[in-house]
Amino acid sequence: MYFAAVAISIFAGVLWVVLRYLGRRRKEYAVGFFHPYTNDGGGGERVLWCAVRAIQAENPDLSCVIYTGDEATSESLAARARRQFGVELSSLPKVVRLQKRRWVEPKSYPYFTLLGQSLGSMVLGMEALLKSTPLVFFDTSGYAFTYPLARALGCQVVSYTHYPTISSDMLARVLRRTSAYNNNLVIARSHLLSLLKALYYLLMMLSYGLAGRCVHLAMVNSSWTQDHIQRLWRVPNRIKRVYPPCDTRTLQTIPLRRKGESTYFISVAQFRPEKAHGVQLEAFARLLEGLHAADFSTQSRSSSVRLKLVGSCRNKEDEERVEKLKLRCSELGIAEQVDFLVNVTYRELVDLLGGAIAGLHSMIDEHFGIVVVEYMAAGAIPIAHNSAGPKMDIVAEQEGCRVGFLAASVAEFASAMAKVLCMPEEELLEMAALARQRAMSFSEARFDEDLKAAISPILSHTKHKGLNQG
């Protein structure tokens, strides 16, 4: 574990010296957005395009450069922003294609994944910065180990952090020897291996904190993330909370009263392990069991209740995960009442949200939870995990009344789903209306306003520097 910290320190030191020398060259009058995956379809990508739009509006003369590992053109990315997220860019961004994205892929590092990805992000970041060195380097994907490189090159470093790469919560789970998607059972069962992993995490936290201190402005997406970043980076005066942009405007035009022959719950999440789709399937199976055991009227209704899992697949591993989830549905006996909808368009997603009675979210320690806000804006009652962003920021009371449900176990999720099904329609509509009102706190307009206020000093400095270059 000691060698992990030494490796990062030596690597960073060599790069710092080299880049300080290279940093004397002329920089492009641009904001460079470091976002290696521009096709993930999640909340992070929405942040990217809304941030580009906001900066284009704030400073039209400033070019926007997208560093991506995807095969994309300026036209295709602008079309994707419009098609997937309803974001209209005022001008086409410049695209810088990254060839070394495999350096940040988890599968490249079967062991010491955090260390591998951290060092790999430095390689990828160096490729990006040497291909195009902007006046402002804006990381929207959480690769903090690129910040020392960008700062060494003389860039203003801005980040939008969705969640810390390493956190005290992760360390606590290892010390408690809790098995999770990022702490396998073999390590959790061993006292020695858990101790060694805890030491590894401590060293990674130290390195992450040092990298984070190179930022000029750190925007964070929630109270939970802000708390962790403040403790890790120790730059409180440079941290601003900017809630992520949620599509409240389009979704709020959906009628609150649900229409359609079937009653269904919806889950919108990328098919990644941490999203805990398995918990949702087990909760849905338990819900159906409870409905079948109830009176005749409830039994007849249970046959029309469905669960729709909506999400994107980034790669083959995600596609294989979907197939495993389908097999799990068969094992639970719910395959006939569960639909998998992969890589749907934005318009299709809006239609699906408009018919859902409630929306499920089951990720533990979700940094914020954009999808929970989208449920609320669309009139679907949120049933979210009782932790982090949903608990601290989103599913809070509105005008002293409940706007949704929080759950932490299969039983609690099933119970919340049953409560939604059993609520009188008028009571359900009242809760949905309050939830929609609450969602306004996280609108795209609010994001634009807060982001512009936070980044305005950086852009003013950039404009002054650009005039000096000219």
Short mmCIF file of C-alpha atoms in Angstrom, two decimals:
data_model
loop_
_atom_site.label_atom_id
_atom_site.label_comp_id
_atom_site.label_asym_id
_atom_site.label_seq_id
_atom_site.Cartn_x
_atom_site.Cartn_y
_atom_site.Cartn_z
CA MET A 1 0.00 0.00 0.00
CA TYR A 2 2.94 2.29 0.70
CA PHE A 3 4.13 1.75 -2.86
CA ALA A 4 0.72 2.92 -4.15
CA ALA A 5 1.21 6.35 -2.57
CA VAL A 6 4.86 6.51 -3.69
CA ALA A 7 3.90 5.59 -7.27
CA ILE A 8 1.31 8.37 -7.47
CA SER A 9 3.71 10.91 -5.91
CA ILE A 10 6.60 10.12 -8.27
CA PHE A 11 4.37 9.99 -11.33
CA ALA A 12 2.70 13.29 -10.41
CA GLY A 13 6.04 14.95 -9.66
CA VAL A 14 7.58 14.04 -13.02
CA LEU A 15 4.48 15.17 -14.89
CA TRP A 16 4.38 18.43 -12.94
CA VAL A 17 7.93 19.34 -13.99
CA VAL A 18 7.31 18.43 -17.64
CA LEU A 19 4.00 20.25 -17.81
CA ARG A 20 5.32 23.38 -16.10
CA TYR A 21 7.75 23.60 -19.00
CA LEU A 22 5.05 22.91 -21.59
CA GLY A 23 2.67 25.32 -19.88
CA ARG A 24 4.55 28.30 -21.28
CA ARG A 25 3.00 27.74 -24.68
CA ARG A 26 -0.01 29.66 -25.93
CA LYS A 27 -3.38 28.45 -24.73
CA GLU A 28 -6.64 28.21 -26.60
CA TYR A 29 -9.30 30.75 -25.66
CA ALA A 30 -11.68 28.03 -24.59
CA VAL A 31 -13.23 26.01 -21.81
CA GLY A 32 -12.19 22.39 -22.14
CA PHE A 33 -14.76 19.95 -20.75
CA PHE A 34 -13.12 16.71 -19.66
CA HIS A 35 -15.87 14.12 -20.15
CA PRO A 36 -14.41 10.88 -21.61
CA TYR A 37 -17.81 9.16 -21.83
CA THR A 38 -20.27 11.34 -23.74
CA ASN A 39 -22.75 8.55 -24.37
CA ASP A 40 -23.52 7.33 -20.86
CA GLY A 41 -27.00 8.85 -20.90
CA GLY A 42 -26.98 9.63 -17.17
CA GLY A 43 -27.25 12.71 -15.01
CA GLY A 44 -23.56 13.47 -15.46
CA GLU A 45 -24.02 13.89 -19.19
CA ARG A 46 -26.98 16.21 -18.61
CA VAL A 47 -24.73 18.34 -16.39
CA LEU A 48 -22.16 18.48 -19.21
CA TRP A 49 -24.57 19.80 -21.83
CA CYS A 50 -26.34 22.21 -19.50
CA ALA A 51 -22.95 23.57 -18.41
CA VAL A 52 -21.87 24.03 -22.04
CA ARG A 53 -25.14 25.83 -22.79
CA ALA A 54 -24.76 28.09 -19.74
CA ILE A 55 -21.18 29.06 -20.60
CA GLN A 56 -22.10 29.71 -24.23
CA ALA A 57 -24.83 32.06 -23.00
CA GLU A 58 -22.54 33.75 -20.46
CA ASN A 59 -19.57 34.21 -22.81
CA PRO A 60 -20.41 33.52 -26.50
CA ASP A 61 -16.86 34.31 -27.63
CA LEU A 62 -15.39 31.52 -25.51
CA SER A 63 -15.02 28.23 -27.38
CA CYS A 64 -16.22 25.01 -25.76
CA VAL A 65 -14.02 21.97 -26.27
CA ILE A 66 -15.24 18.46 -25.44
CA TYR A 67 -12.60 15.86 -24.59
CA THR A 68 -14.23 12.49 -25.32
CA GLY A 69 -13.17 8.92 -25.98
CA ASP A 70 -16.25 8.30 -28.12
CA GLU A 71 -16.35 8.49 -31.89
CA ALA A 72 -18.20 11.75 -32.16
CA THR A 73 -18.36 14.93 -34.17
CA SER A 74 -19.43 18.44 -33.21
CA GLU A 75 -22.70 17.86 -35.02
CA SER A 76 -23.40 14.47 -33.45
CA LEU A 77 -22.76 15.72 -29.91
CA ALA A 78 -25.00 18.76 -30.38
CA ALA A 79 -27.71 16.49 -31.81
CA ARG A 80 -27.31 14.09 -28.88
CA ALA A 81 -27.66 16.92 -26.35
CA ARG A 82 -30.90 17.95 -28.03
CA ARG A 83 -32.27 14.43 -28.55
CA GLN A 84 -31.37 12.86 -25.20
CA PHE A 85 -31.74 15.83 -22.86
CA GLY A 86 -33.65 18.54 -24.69
CA VAL A 87 -30.62 20.87 -24.44
CA GLU A 88 -30.17 23.22 -27.41
CA LEU A 89 -26.62 24.53 -27.81
CA SER A 90 -26.18 27.97 -29.36
CA SER A 91 -23.02 26.88 -31.22
CA LEU A 92 -21.25 23.64 -32.04
CA PRO A 93 -18.58 22.49 -29.57
CA LYS A 94 -15.12 21.52 -30.72
CA VAL A 95 -14.34 17.82 -30.27
CA VAL A 96 -10.97 16.44 -29.15
CA ARG A 97 -10.92 12.67 -29.53
CA LEU A 98 -9.08 10.77 -26.79
CA GLN A 99 -7.36 7.52 -27.78
CA LYS A 100 -6.31 6.37 -24.31
CA ARG A 101 -9.70 6.01 -22.60
CA ARG A 102 -8.98 2.38 -21.79
CA TRP A 103 -6.63 3.74 -19.12
CA VAL A 104 -9.62 4.77 -16.99
CA GLU A 105 -11.80 1.72 -17.57
CA PRO A 106 -12.33 -0.43 -14.43
CA LYS A 107 -11.87 -3.66 -16.38
CA SER A 108 -8.25 -2.64 -17.07
CA TYR A 109 -7.51 -3.00 -13.37
CA PRO A 110 -8.84 -6.24 -11.82
CA TYR A 111 -6.95 -5.34 -8.63
CA PHE A 112 -6.25 -1.93 -7.07
CA THR A 113 -8.89 -0.48 -9.36
CA LEU A 114 -8.98 2.95 -7.69
CA LEU A 115 -5.21 3.32 -7.96
CA GLY A 116 -5.18 2.12 -11.56
CA GLN A 117 -7.95 4.45 -12.64
CA SER A 118 -6.37 7.38 -10.81
CA LEU A 119 -3.03 6.92 -12.54
CA GLY A 120 -4.84 6.15 -15.79
CA SER A 121 -6.81 9.38 -15.58
CA MET A 122 -3.52 11.27 -15.41
CA VAL A 123 -2.42 9.63 -18.65
CA LEU A 124 -5.77 10.43 -20.27
CA GLY A 125 -5.73 13.95 -18.91
CA MET A 126 -2.23 14.53 -20.25
CA GLU A 127 -3.36 13.35 -23.70
CA ALA A 128 -6.28 15.77 -23.60
CA LEU A 129 -4.28 18.77 -22.42
CA LEU A 130 -1.44 18.25 -24.87
CA LYS A 131 -3.87 17.98 -27.77
CA SER A 132 -5.66 21.17 -26.75
CA THR A 133 -4.70 23.35 -23.79
CA PRO A 134 -7.62 25.62 -22.80
CA LEU A 135 -7.60 28.60 -20.50
CA VAL A 136 -10.19 26.79 -18.35
CA PHE A 137 -10.08 23.05 -17.72
CA PHE A 138 -13.55 21.94 -16.60
CA ASP A 139 -13.81 18.37 -15.33
CA THR A 140 -17.40 17.11 -15.32
CA SER A 141 -16.61 13.43 -14.66
CA GLY A 142 -14.79 13.41 -11.33
CA TYR A 143 -11.21 12.72 -12.44
CA ALA A 144 -9.50 14.77 -9.73
CA PHE A 145 -6.03 13.40 -10.47
CA THR A 146 -6.04 15.44 -13.70
CA TYR A 147 -6.20 18.73 -11.76
CA PRO A 148 -2.48 18.99 -10.89
CA LEU A 149 -1.68 18.49 -14.59
CA ALA A 150 -4.08 21.20 -15.74
CA ARG A 151 -2.86 23.60 -13.07
CA ALA A 152 0.76 22.92 -14.00
CA LEU A 153 -0.10 23.91 -17.56
CA GLY A 154 -1.47 27.22 -16.30
CA CYS A 155 -5.17 26.43 -16.72
CA GLN A 156 -7.89 27.63 -14.42
CA VAL A 157 -9.20 24.36 -12.96
CA VAL A 158 -12.94 23.95 -12.43
CA SER A 159 -14.74 20.78 -11.39
CA TYR A 160 -18.29 19.62 -11.05
CA THR A 161 -18.11 16.74 -8.58
CA HIS A 162 -21.00 14.30 -8.53
CA TYR A 163 -19.42 12.13 -5.83
CA PRO A 164 -15.98 11.71 -4.27
CA THR A 165 -13.75 9.05 -5.84
CA ILE A 166 -12.99 7.78 -2.34
CA SER A 167 -14.90 8.65 0.82
CA SER A 168 -15.01 7.97 4.53
CA ASP A 169 -18.23 5.99 3.95
CA MET A 170 -16.32 3.55 1.72
CA LEU A 171 -13.62 3.25 4.36
CA ALA A 172 -16.22 2.67 7.08
CA ARG A 173 -17.82 -0.18 5.10
CA VAL A 174 -14.43 -1.88 4.79
CA LEU A 175 -13.73 -1.48 8.51
CA ARG A 176 -17.20 -2.87 9.31
CA ARG A 177 -16.38 -5.71 6.90
CA THR A 178 -19.59 -5.12 4.96
CA SER A 179 -19.85 -6.88 1.61
CA ALA A 180 -20.83 -4.54 -1.25
CA TYR A 181 -20.30 -4.04 -4.98
CA ASN A 182 -16.93 -2.37 -4.23
CA ASN A 183 -15.94 -4.66 -1.33
CA ASN A 184 -16.18 -8.32 -2.26
CA LEU A 185 -17.12 -11.07 0.15
CA VAL A 186 -13.63 -12.60 0.34
CA ILE A 187 -12.17 -9.34 1.68
CA ALA A 188 -15.16 -8.66 3.94
CA ARG A 189 -14.73 -12.07 5.63
CA SER A 190 -11.02 -11.56 6.32
CA HIS A 191 -9.82 -9.34 9.14
CA LEU A 192 -6.31 -9.04 7.64
CA LEU A 193 -7.50 -8.28 4.10
CA SER A 194 -9.98 -5.73 5.42
CA LEU A 195 -7.22 -4.03 7.41
CA LEU A 196 -4.94 -3.91 4.37
CA LYS A 197 -7.73 -2.53 2.18
CA ALA A 198 -8.50 0.11 4.80
CA LEU A 199 -4.85 1.21 4.70
CA TYR A 200 -5.00 1.32 0.90
CA TYR A 201 -8.13 3.48 1.09
CA LEU A 202 -6.49 5.83 3.59
CA LEU A 203 -3.55 6.38 1.24
CA MET A 204 -5.91 6.93 -1.68
CA MET A 205 -7.89 9.47 0.38
CA LEU A 206 -4.67 11.36 1.14
CA SER A 207 -3.65 11.42 -2.54
CA TYR A 208 -7.17 12.39 -3.63
CA GLY A 209 -7.19 15.26 -1.15
CA LEU A 210 -3.88 16.60 -2.46
CA ALA A 211 -5.12 16.44 -6.07
CA GLY A 212 -8.39 18.15 -5.18
CA ARG A 213 -6.57 21.10 -3.62
CA CYS A 214 -5.33 22.08 -7.09
CA VAL A 215 -8.84 23.20 -8.08
CA HIS A 216 -9.71 26.88 -8.42
CA LEU A 217 -13.45 26.24 -8.20
CA ALA A 218 -15.17 23.05 -7.05
CA MET A 219 -18.89 22.80 -7.68
CA VAL A 220 -20.66 19.96 -5.89
CA ASN A 221 -24.10 18.54 -6.49
CA SER A 222 -25.46 17.93 -2.99
CA SER A 223 -25.07 18.48 0.75
CA TRP A 224 -23.65 14.97 1.10
CA THR A 225 -21.01 15.51 -1.59
CA GLN A 226 -20.16 18.95 -0.23
CA ASP A 227 -19.56 17.54 3.24
CA HIS A 228 -17.20 14.85 1.92
CA ILE A 229 -15.31 17.13 -0.47
CA GLN A 230 -14.78 19.76 2.23
CA ARG A 231 -13.29 17.16 4.54
CA LEU A 232 -11.11 15.61 1.82
CA TRP A 233 -9.92 18.63 -0.17
CA ARG A 234 -9.91 21.23 2.62
CA VAL A 235 -10.64 24.18 0.32
CA PRO A 236 -13.97 25.43 1.77
CA ASN A 237 -13.71 28.87 0.15
CA ARG A 238 -13.49 27.29 -3.31
CA ILE A 239 -16.48 24.96 -2.94
CA LYS A 240 -19.95 25.91 -4.19
CA ARG A 241 -23.05 23.75 -4.01
CA VAL A 242 -24.82 23.76 -7.38
CA TYR A 243 -27.69 21.32 -7.58
CA PRO A 244 -27.65 19.41 -10.88
CA PRO A 245 -30.06 20.34 -13.68
CA CYS A 246 -33.25 18.33 -13.67
CA ASP A 247 -35.80 18.42 -16.46
CA THR A 248 -38.59 19.91 -14.41
CA ARG A 249 -39.92 22.22 -17.14
CA THR A 250 -40.87 19.51 -19.65
CA LEU A 251 -41.94 16.99 -17.04
CA GLN A 252 -44.17 19.46 -15.19
CA THR A 253 -46.44 19.70 -18.23
CA ILE A 254 -47.48 16.06 -17.66
CA PRO A 255 -50.95 15.72 -16.08
CA LEU A 256 -50.76 14.53 -12.46
CA ARG A 257 -53.68 12.16 -12.93
CA ARG A 258 -52.30 8.92 -14.39
CA LYS A 259 -53.87 7.49 -17.51
CA GLY A 260 -53.63 4.03 -19.02
CA GLU A 261 -54.94 0.54 -18.50
CA SER A 262 -52.08 -0.75 -16.36
CA THR A 263 -50.59 0.58 -13.14
CA TYR A 264 -46.82 0.53 -13.17
CA PHE A 265 -43.78 1.48 -11.17
CA ILE A 266 -40.78 2.82 -13.06
CA SER A 267 -37.07 2.63 -12.37
CA VAL A 268 -34.77 4.88 -14.38
CA ALA A 269 -31.07 4.12 -13.89
CA GLN A 270 -28.05 3.03 -15.86
CA PHE A 271 -27.57 -0.72 -15.69
CA ARG A 272 -24.61 -0.57 -13.33
CA PRO A 273 -24.09 -2.74 -10.21
CA GLU A 274 -24.31 0.12 -7.72
CA LYS A 275 -27.83 0.98 -8.90
CA ALA A 276 -29.03 -2.18 -7.10
CA HIS A 277 -31.69 -3.27 -9.58
CA GLY A 278 -31.80 -6.63 -7.82
CA VAL A 279 -33.26 -4.99 -4.72
CA GLN A 280 -36.06 -3.52 -6.84
CA LEU A 281 -36.87 -6.89 -8.39
CA GLU A 282 -37.02 -8.61 -5.00
CA ALA A 283 -39.18 -5.82 -3.58
CA PHE A 284 -41.55 -6.04 -6.54
CA ALA A 285 -41.80 -9.81 -6.13
CA ARG A 286 -42.61 -9.37 -2.44
CA LEU A 287 -45.21 -6.72 -3.33
CA LEU A 288 -46.95 -9.10 -5.73
CA GLU A 289 -46.88 -11.87 -3.13
CA GLY A 290 -48.57 -9.54 -0.65
CA LEU A 291 -51.21 -8.51 -3.18
CA HIS A 292 -52.02 -12.12 -4.04
CA ALA A 293 -52.47 -12.89 -0.36
CA ALA A 294 -54.87 -9.97 0.14
CA ASP A 295 -58.59 -9.71 -0.59
CA PHE A 296 -60.08 -10.52 -4.00
CA SER A 297 -60.23 -6.90 -5.26
CA THR A 298 -56.54 -6.45 -4.53
CA GLN A 299 -55.72 -9.77 -6.19
CA SER A 300 -57.42 -8.70 -9.40
CA ARG A 301 -55.46 -5.46 -9.38
CA SER A 302 -52.13 -7.26 -8.84
CA SER A 303 -52.27 -8.88 -12.27
CA SER A 304 -52.13 -5.44 -13.95
CA VAL A 305 -49.29 -4.02 -11.84
CA ARG A 306 -46.01 -3.81 -13.71
CA LEU A 307 -42.42 -2.73 -13.15
CA LYS A 308 -40.58 -0.99 -15.97
CA LEU A 309 -36.79 -0.85 -15.75
CA VAL A 310 -35.53 1.95 -17.99
CA GLY A 311 -31.84 2.63 -18.48
CA SER A 312 -28.82 2.85 -20.72
CA CYS A 313 -26.11 0.31 -21.43
CA ARG A 314 -22.63 1.71 -21.87
CA ASN A 315 -20.91 -1.48 -22.95
CA LYS A 316 -21.06 -5.27 -23.22
CA GLU A 317 -20.78 -5.69 -19.45
CA ASP A 318 -23.93 -3.62 -18.94
CA GLU A 319 -25.76 -5.65 -21.59
CA GLU A 320 -24.75 -8.87 -19.82
CA ARG A 321 -26.01 -7.37 -16.57
CA VAL A 322 -29.43 -6.81 -18.16
CA GLU A 323 -29.56 -10.47 -19.20
CA LYS A 324 -28.74 -11.56 -15.65
CA LEU A 325 -31.51 -9.34 -14.32
CA LYS A 326 -33.95 -10.96 -16.74
CA LEU A 327 -32.90 -14.37 -15.44
CA ARG A 328 -33.45 -13.11 -11.91
CA CYS A 329 -36.99 -12.10 -12.89
CA SER A 330 -37.64 -15.65 -14.06
CA GLU A 331 -36.28 -17.05 -10.78
CA LEU A 332 -38.59 -14.75 -8.82
CA GLY A 333 -41.57 -15.61 -11.01
CA ILE A 334 -42.19 -12.01 -12.10
CA ALA A 335 -40.85 -12.09 -15.68
CA GLU A 336 -44.31 -11.56 -17.18
CA GLN A 337 -44.78 -8.32 -15.25
CA VAL A 338 -41.36 -6.70 -15.68
CA ASP A 339 -40.32 -4.76 -18.78
CA PHE A 340 -36.74 -3.87 -19.72
CA LEU A 341 -36.44 -0.72 -21.82
CA VAL A 342 -32.84 -0.06 -22.84
CA ASN A 343 -31.41 3.13 -24.39
CA VAL A 344 -34.77 4.82 -24.92
CA THR A 345 -35.00 8.30 -26.43
CA TYR A 346 -35.72 11.36 -24.35
CA ARG A 347 -39.25 11.60 -25.76
CA GLU A 348 -39.93 7.96 -24.87
CA LEU A 349 -38.62 8.53 -21.35
CA VAL A 350 -40.96 11.48 -20.84
CA ASP A 351 -43.92 9.36 -21.97
CA LEU A 352 -42.92 6.53 -19.64
CA LEU A 353 -42.55 8.86 -16.65
CA GLY A 354 -45.93 10.36 -17.46
CA GLY A 355 -47.70 7.06 -16.94
CA ALA A 356 -45.89 5.82 -13.81
CA ILE A 357 -47.63 5.84 -10.42
CA ALA A 358 -44.28 5.86 -8.60
CA GLY A 359 -40.55 5.78 -9.30
CA LEU A 360 -37.97 3.53 -7.64
CA HIS A 361 -34.41 4.45 -6.68
CA SER A 362 -32.32 1.95 -4.69
CA MET A 363 -28.67 3.02 -4.86
CA ILE A 364 -26.98 3.34 -1.47
CA ASP A 365 -25.31 6.72 -0.87
CA GLU A 366 -26.43 8.19 -4.18
CA HIS A 367 -24.62 11.52 -4.20
CA PHE A 368 -27.71 13.41 -5.39
CA GLY A 369 -30.27 11.49 -7.41
CA ILE A 370 -31.45 13.46 -10.44
CA VAL A 371 -33.89 10.72 -11.34
CA VAL A 372 -35.69 11.14 -8.02
CA VAL A 373 -36.35 14.78 -8.89
CA GLU A 374 -37.51 13.73 -12.36
CA TYR A 375 -40.02 11.33 -10.79
CA MET A 376 -41.36 14.15 -8.65
CA ALA A 377 -41.57 16.64 -11.52
CA ALA A 378 -43.42 14.09 -13.65
CA GLY A 379 -45.96 13.36 -10.92
CA ALA A 380 -44.64 9.92 -9.99
CA ILE A 381 -44.32 9.38 -6.23
CA PRO A 382 -40.61 8.86 -5.37
CA ILE A 383 -39.57 5.77 -3.43
CA ALA A 384 -35.86 6.38 -2.84
CA HIS A 385 -33.05 4.92 -0.81
CA ASN A 386 -32.83 6.35 2.68
CA SER A 387 -29.32 7.76 2.37
CA ALA A 388 -27.19 10.63 1.03
CA GLY A 389 -28.74 12.95 -1.58
CA PRO A 390 -32.33 11.69 -1.65
CA LYS A 391 -32.48 11.73 2.14
CA MET A 392 -30.62 15.00 2.78
CA ASP A 393 -31.76 17.19 -0.12
CA ILE A 394 -34.62 15.82 -2.19
CA VAL A 395 -37.32 13.78 -0.43
CA ALA A 396 -37.83 16.41 2.24
CA GLU A 397 -41.13 17.77 3.47
CA GLN A 398 -42.90 20.43 1.42
CA GLU A 399 -45.17 22.76 3.36
CA GLY A 400 -44.93 20.33 6.29
CA CYS A 401 -46.20 17.38 4.24
CA ARG A 402 -44.56 14.24 2.89
CA VAL A 403 -43.61 14.21 -0.81
CA GLY A 404 -42.54 10.57 -1.10
CA PHE A 405 -41.04 7.60 0.70
CA LEU A 406 -37.56 6.54 1.83
CA ALA A 407 -36.57 2.90 2.20
CA ALA A 408 -33.41 0.94 2.95
CA SER A 409 -34.33 -2.75 2.62
CA VAL A 410 -36.32 -5.04 0.34
CA ALA A 411 -39.11 -5.15 2.91
CA GLU A 412 -39.23 -1.36 3.24
CA PHE A 413 -39.31 -0.85 -0.55
CA ALA A 414 -42.13 -3.40 -0.89
CA SER A 415 -44.04 -1.73 1.93
CA ALA A 416 -43.69 1.72 0.35
CA MET A 417 -44.88 0.38 -3.01
CA ALA A 418 -47.91 -1.19 -1.32
CA LYS A 419 -48.72 2.11 0.42
CA VAL A 420 -48.71 3.94 -2.91
CA LEU A 421 -51.04 1.35 -4.45
CA CYS A 422 -53.44 1.58 -1.51
CA MET A 423 -53.58 5.39 -1.27
CA PRO A 424 -56.90 7.00 -2.29
CA GLU A 425 -56.53 8.79 -5.62
CA GLU A 426 -57.08 12.28 -4.20
CA GLU A 427 -54.47 11.72 -1.50
CA LEU A 428 -52.07 10.41 -4.15
CA LEU A 429 -52.66 13.48 -6.33
CA GLU A 430 -52.08 15.80 -3.36
CA MET A 431 -48.73 14.16 -2.59
CA ALA A 432 -47.75 14.25 -6.27
CA ALA A 433 -48.57 17.97 -6.46
CA LEU A 434 -46.39 18.73 -3.42
CA ALA A 435 -43.58 16.60 -4.85
CA ARG A 436 -43.77 18.53 -8.12
CA GLN A 437 -43.55 21.79 -6.21
CA ARG A 438 -40.50 20.51 -4.35
CA ALA A 439 -38.85 19.53 -7.65
CA MET A 440 -38.79 23.18 -8.72
CA SER A 441 -35.82 23.69 -6.38
CA PHE A 442 -33.72 21.59 -8.77
CA SER A 443 -34.72 22.95 -12.17
CA GLU A 444 -32.43 23.54 -15.15
CA ALA A 445 -33.08 27.27 -14.77
CA ARG A 446 -31.86 27.12 -11.16
CA PHE A 447 -28.74 25.19 -12.27
CA ASP A 448 -27.96 27.76 -14.99
CA GLU A 449 -28.34 30.61 -12.51
CA ASP A 450 -26.19 29.00 -9.80
CA LEU A 451 -23.49 27.77 -12.21
CA LYS A 452 -23.14 31.19 -13.84
CA ALA A 453 -22.86 32.85 -10.42
CA ALA A 454 -20.20 30.36 -9.30
CA ILE A 455 -18.07 30.42 -12.45
CA SER A 456 -18.40 34.13 -13.28
CA PRO A 457 -15.14 35.13 -11.49
CA ILE A 458 -13.28 32.37 -13.37
CA LEU A 459 -14.68 33.52 -16.73
CA SER A 460 -13.83 37.15 -15.96
CA HIS A 461 -10.25 36.13 -15.20
CA THR A 462 -10.21 34.07 -18.40
CA LYS A 463 -11.48 36.95 -20.51
CA HIS A 464 -8.77 39.22 -19.11
CA LYS A 465 -6.14 36.59 -19.78
CA GLY A 466 -7.49 36.02 -23.29
CA LEU A 467 -7.21 39.74 -24.06
CA ASN A 468 -3.60 39.70 -22.85
CA GLN A 469 -2.86 36.72 -25.09
CA GLY A 470 -4.40 38.52 -28.01
#
